CSV table of C-alpha atoms in Angstrom, one decimal:
chain,number,residue,atom,x,y,z
A,1,UNK,CA,17.6,-17.0,12.1
A,2,UNK,CA,15.0,-15.3,9.8
A,3,UNK,CA,14.4,-11.7,9.5
A,4,UNK,CA,10.7,-10.7,8.8
A,5,UNK,CA,9.6,-7.8,6.7
A,6,UNK,CA,8.0,-5.9,9.2
A,7,UNK,CA,7.0,-2.8,7.4
A,8,UNK,CA,7.1,-0.7,4.4
A,9,UNK,CA,7.8,3.2,5.4
A,10,UNK,CA,6.1,5.9,3.0
A,11,UNK,CA,7.2,9.5,3.8
A,12,UNK,CA,4.4,12.2,3.5
A,13,UNK,CA,3.3,15.4,4.7
A,14,UNK,CA,0.0,14.5,6.0
A,15,UNK,CA,0.6,11.0,8.1
A,16,UNK,CA,-3.2,10.7,9.1
A,17,UNK,CA,-4.4,11.6,5.5
A,18,UNK,CA,-2.1,9.1,3.8
A,19,UNK,CA,-2.7,6.0,6.3
A,20,UNK,CA,-6.4,6.9,6.0
A,21,UNK,CA,-6.2,6.7,2.1
A,22,UNK,CA,-4.1,3.3,2.0
A,23,UNK,CA,-6.1,1.9,4.8
A,24,UNK,CA,-9.2,2.3,2.7
A,25,UNK,CA,-7.8,1.7,-0.6
A,26,UNK,CA,-6.4,-2.0,0.8
A,27,UNK,CA,-9.3,-2.4,3.0
A,28,UNK,CA,-6.5,-2.6,5.9
A,29,UNK,CA,-6.9,-1.4,9.8
A,30,UNK,CA,-5.2,1.6,11.4
A,31,UNK,CA,-3.7,0.1,14.5
A,32,UNK,CA,-1.5,3.2,15.5
A,33,UNK,CA,-2.1,7.1,14.6
A,34,UNK,CA,-0.2,10.0,16.3
A,35,UNK,CA,0.7,13.5,14.6
A,36,UNK,CA,3.9,12.3,13.2
A,37,UNK,CA,3.3,8.4,12.5
A,38,UNK,CA,0.6,6.1,11.4
A,39,UNK,CA,0.5,2.5,10.9
A,40,UNK,CA,-2.0,0.3,9.2
A,41,UNK,CA,-2.0,-3.6,8.7
A,42,UNK,CA,-4.1,-6.1,6.9
A,43,UNK,CA,-7.9,-5.9,8.1
A,44,UNK,CA,-7.8,-9.8,8.3
A,45,UNK,CA,-5.0,-9.7,11.0
A,46,UNK,CA,-6.1,-9.7,14.5
A,47,UNK,CA,-4.1,-10.6,17.9
A,48,UNK,CA,-5.0,-14.3,17.8
A,49,UNK,CA,-3.9,-14.5,14.3
A,50,UNK,CA,-0.6,-12.9,15.5
A,51,UNK,CA,-0.1,-15.2,18.3
A,52,UNK,CA,-0.9,-18.2,16.0
A,53,UNK,CA,1.3,-17.5,12.9
A,54,UNK,CA,5.2,-18.0,13.1
A,55,UNK,CA,6.9,-14.6,13.4
A,56,UNK,CA,8.8,-14.6,9.8
A,57,UNK,CA,5.4,-15.7,7.9
A,58,UNK,CA,3.5,-12.5,9.5
A,59,UNK,CA,3.3,-10.1,6.3
A,60,UNK,CA,4.5,-6.3,6.6
A,61,UNK,CA,2.6,-3.4,7.4
A,62,UNK,CA,2.6,0.2,6.3
A,63,UNK,CA,3.6,2.9,8.5
A,64,UNK,CA,3.5,6.6,7.4
A,65,UNK,CA,5.9,9.0,8.7
A,66,UNK,CA,6.4,13.2,8.8
A,67,UNK,CA,8.6,14.4,6.5
A,68,UNK,CA,9.1,18.2,5.8
A,69,UNK,CA,9.3,17.8,2.2
A,70,UNK,CA,6.8,16.9,-0.7
A,71,UNK,CA,7.5,14.3,-3.2
A,72,UNK,CA,9.9,15.5,-6.2
A,73,UNK,CA,11.0,12.8,-8.1
A,74,UNK,CA,9.9,8.9,-9.3
A,75,UNK,CA,9.9,6.6,-6.4
A,76,UNK,CA,12.8,4.5,-6.6
A,77,UNK,CA,10.5,1.6,-4.7
A,78,UNK,CA,6.8,0.9,-5.0
A,79,UNK,CA,3.9,-1.0,-4.3
A,80,UNK,CA,2.2,-3.2,-6.9
A,81,UNK,CA,-1.2,-4.2,-6.3
A,82,UNK,CA,-2.8,-7.1,-7.8
A,83,UNK,CA,-6.7,-7.7,-8.2
A,84,UNK,CA,-8.0,-11.5,-8.2
A,85,UNK,CA,-9.2,-12.9,-11.3
A,86,UNK,CA,-12.4,-13.0,-9.9
A,87,UNK,CA,-12.3,-9.1,-9.5
A,88,UNK,CA,-13.3,-6.6,-12.2
A,89,UNK,CA,-9.7,-4.9,-12.7
A,90,UNK,CA,-11.1,-1.7,-14.1
A,91,UNK,CA,-13.5,-1.4,-11.6
A,92,UNK,CA,-10.9,-1.6,-8.7
A,93,UNK,CA,-8.6,1.1,-10.8
A,94,UNK,CA,-11.7,3.4,-11.0
A,95,UNK,CA,-12.4,2.7,-7.1
A,96,UNK,CA,-8.9,3.8,-6.6
A,97,UNK,CA,-9.3,7.0,-8.6
A,98,UNK,CA,-12.5,7.7,-6.7
A,99,UNK,CA,-10.6,7.8,-3.5
A,100,UNK,CA,-8.5,10.3,-4.9
A,101,UNK,CA,-5.7,8.3,-6.8
A,102,UNK,CA,-4.7,9.8,-10.4
A,103,UNK,CA,-2.9,7.8,-13.5
A,104,UNK,CA,0.7,8.6,-14.0
A,105,UNK,CA,3.6,8.0,-16.7
A,106,UNK,CA,6.8,6.9,-15.8
A,107,UNK,CA,7.7,5.5,-19.1
A,108,UNK,CA,5.5,2.3,-19.1
A,109,UNK,CA,4.6,1.2,-22.7
A,110,UNK,CA,1.3,2.0,-24.0
A,111,UNK,CA,0.5,-1.8,-24.0
A,112,UNK,CA,1.7,-2.5,-20.5
A,113,UNK,CA,-0.2,-5.0,-18.5
A,114,UNK,CA,-0.1,-2.7,-15.5
A,115,UNK,CA,-1.7,0.7,-14.4
A,116,UNK,CA,0.5,3.3,-12.9
A,117,UNK,CA,-1.4,5.4,-10.3
A,118,UNK,CA,-0.3,8.0,-7.7
A,119,UNK,CA,-1.6,7.9,-4.0
A,120,UNK,CA,-3.1,11.9,-3.1
A,121,UNK,CA,0.8,12.8,-2.3
A,122,UNK,CA,2.0,11.5,-5.5
A,123,UNK,CA,3.5,8.1,-4.7
A,124,UNK,CA,3.7,5.8,-7.5
A,125,UNK,CA,1.9,2.3,-7.2
A,126,UNK,CA,0.9,-0.1,-9.8
A,127,UNK,CA,-2.2,-1.9,-10.3
A,128,UNK,CA,-1.0,-5.4,-12.2
A,129,UNK,CA,-3.2,-8.3,-14.4
A,130,UNK,CA,-5.6,-10.0,-12.4
A,131,UNK,CA,-4.2,-13.2,-10.5
A,132,UNK,CA,-5.3,-16.0,-8.7
A,133,UNK,CA,-2.0,-16.6,-6.9
């Protein structure tokens, strides 16, 4: 039996705003929206892909759920994003900042090969060096 990594859940104050932000940042699609939960999945996934792909090979989505408290400490778990080698990494970071992300210092070295950003509610994530696989 194989378990599937189904989703990563992100606690937030405004699920609609956070889901919309991450959907735009990742170019994903919103597939469920309510006052207390929103779900986004990769933009290339459609019903045909879901039917043709083995259960355990379908990648995770992101689920945003409402919580009453704001974020107060560094994340214990975060998302790493990586641009392809054909992309301009700095331009991608600037695009994310233009959407409302901001740089944060979580103790990374000045010469780190990644950049730590936070989404509009303060959840940290990293933009890694460009990769081709």
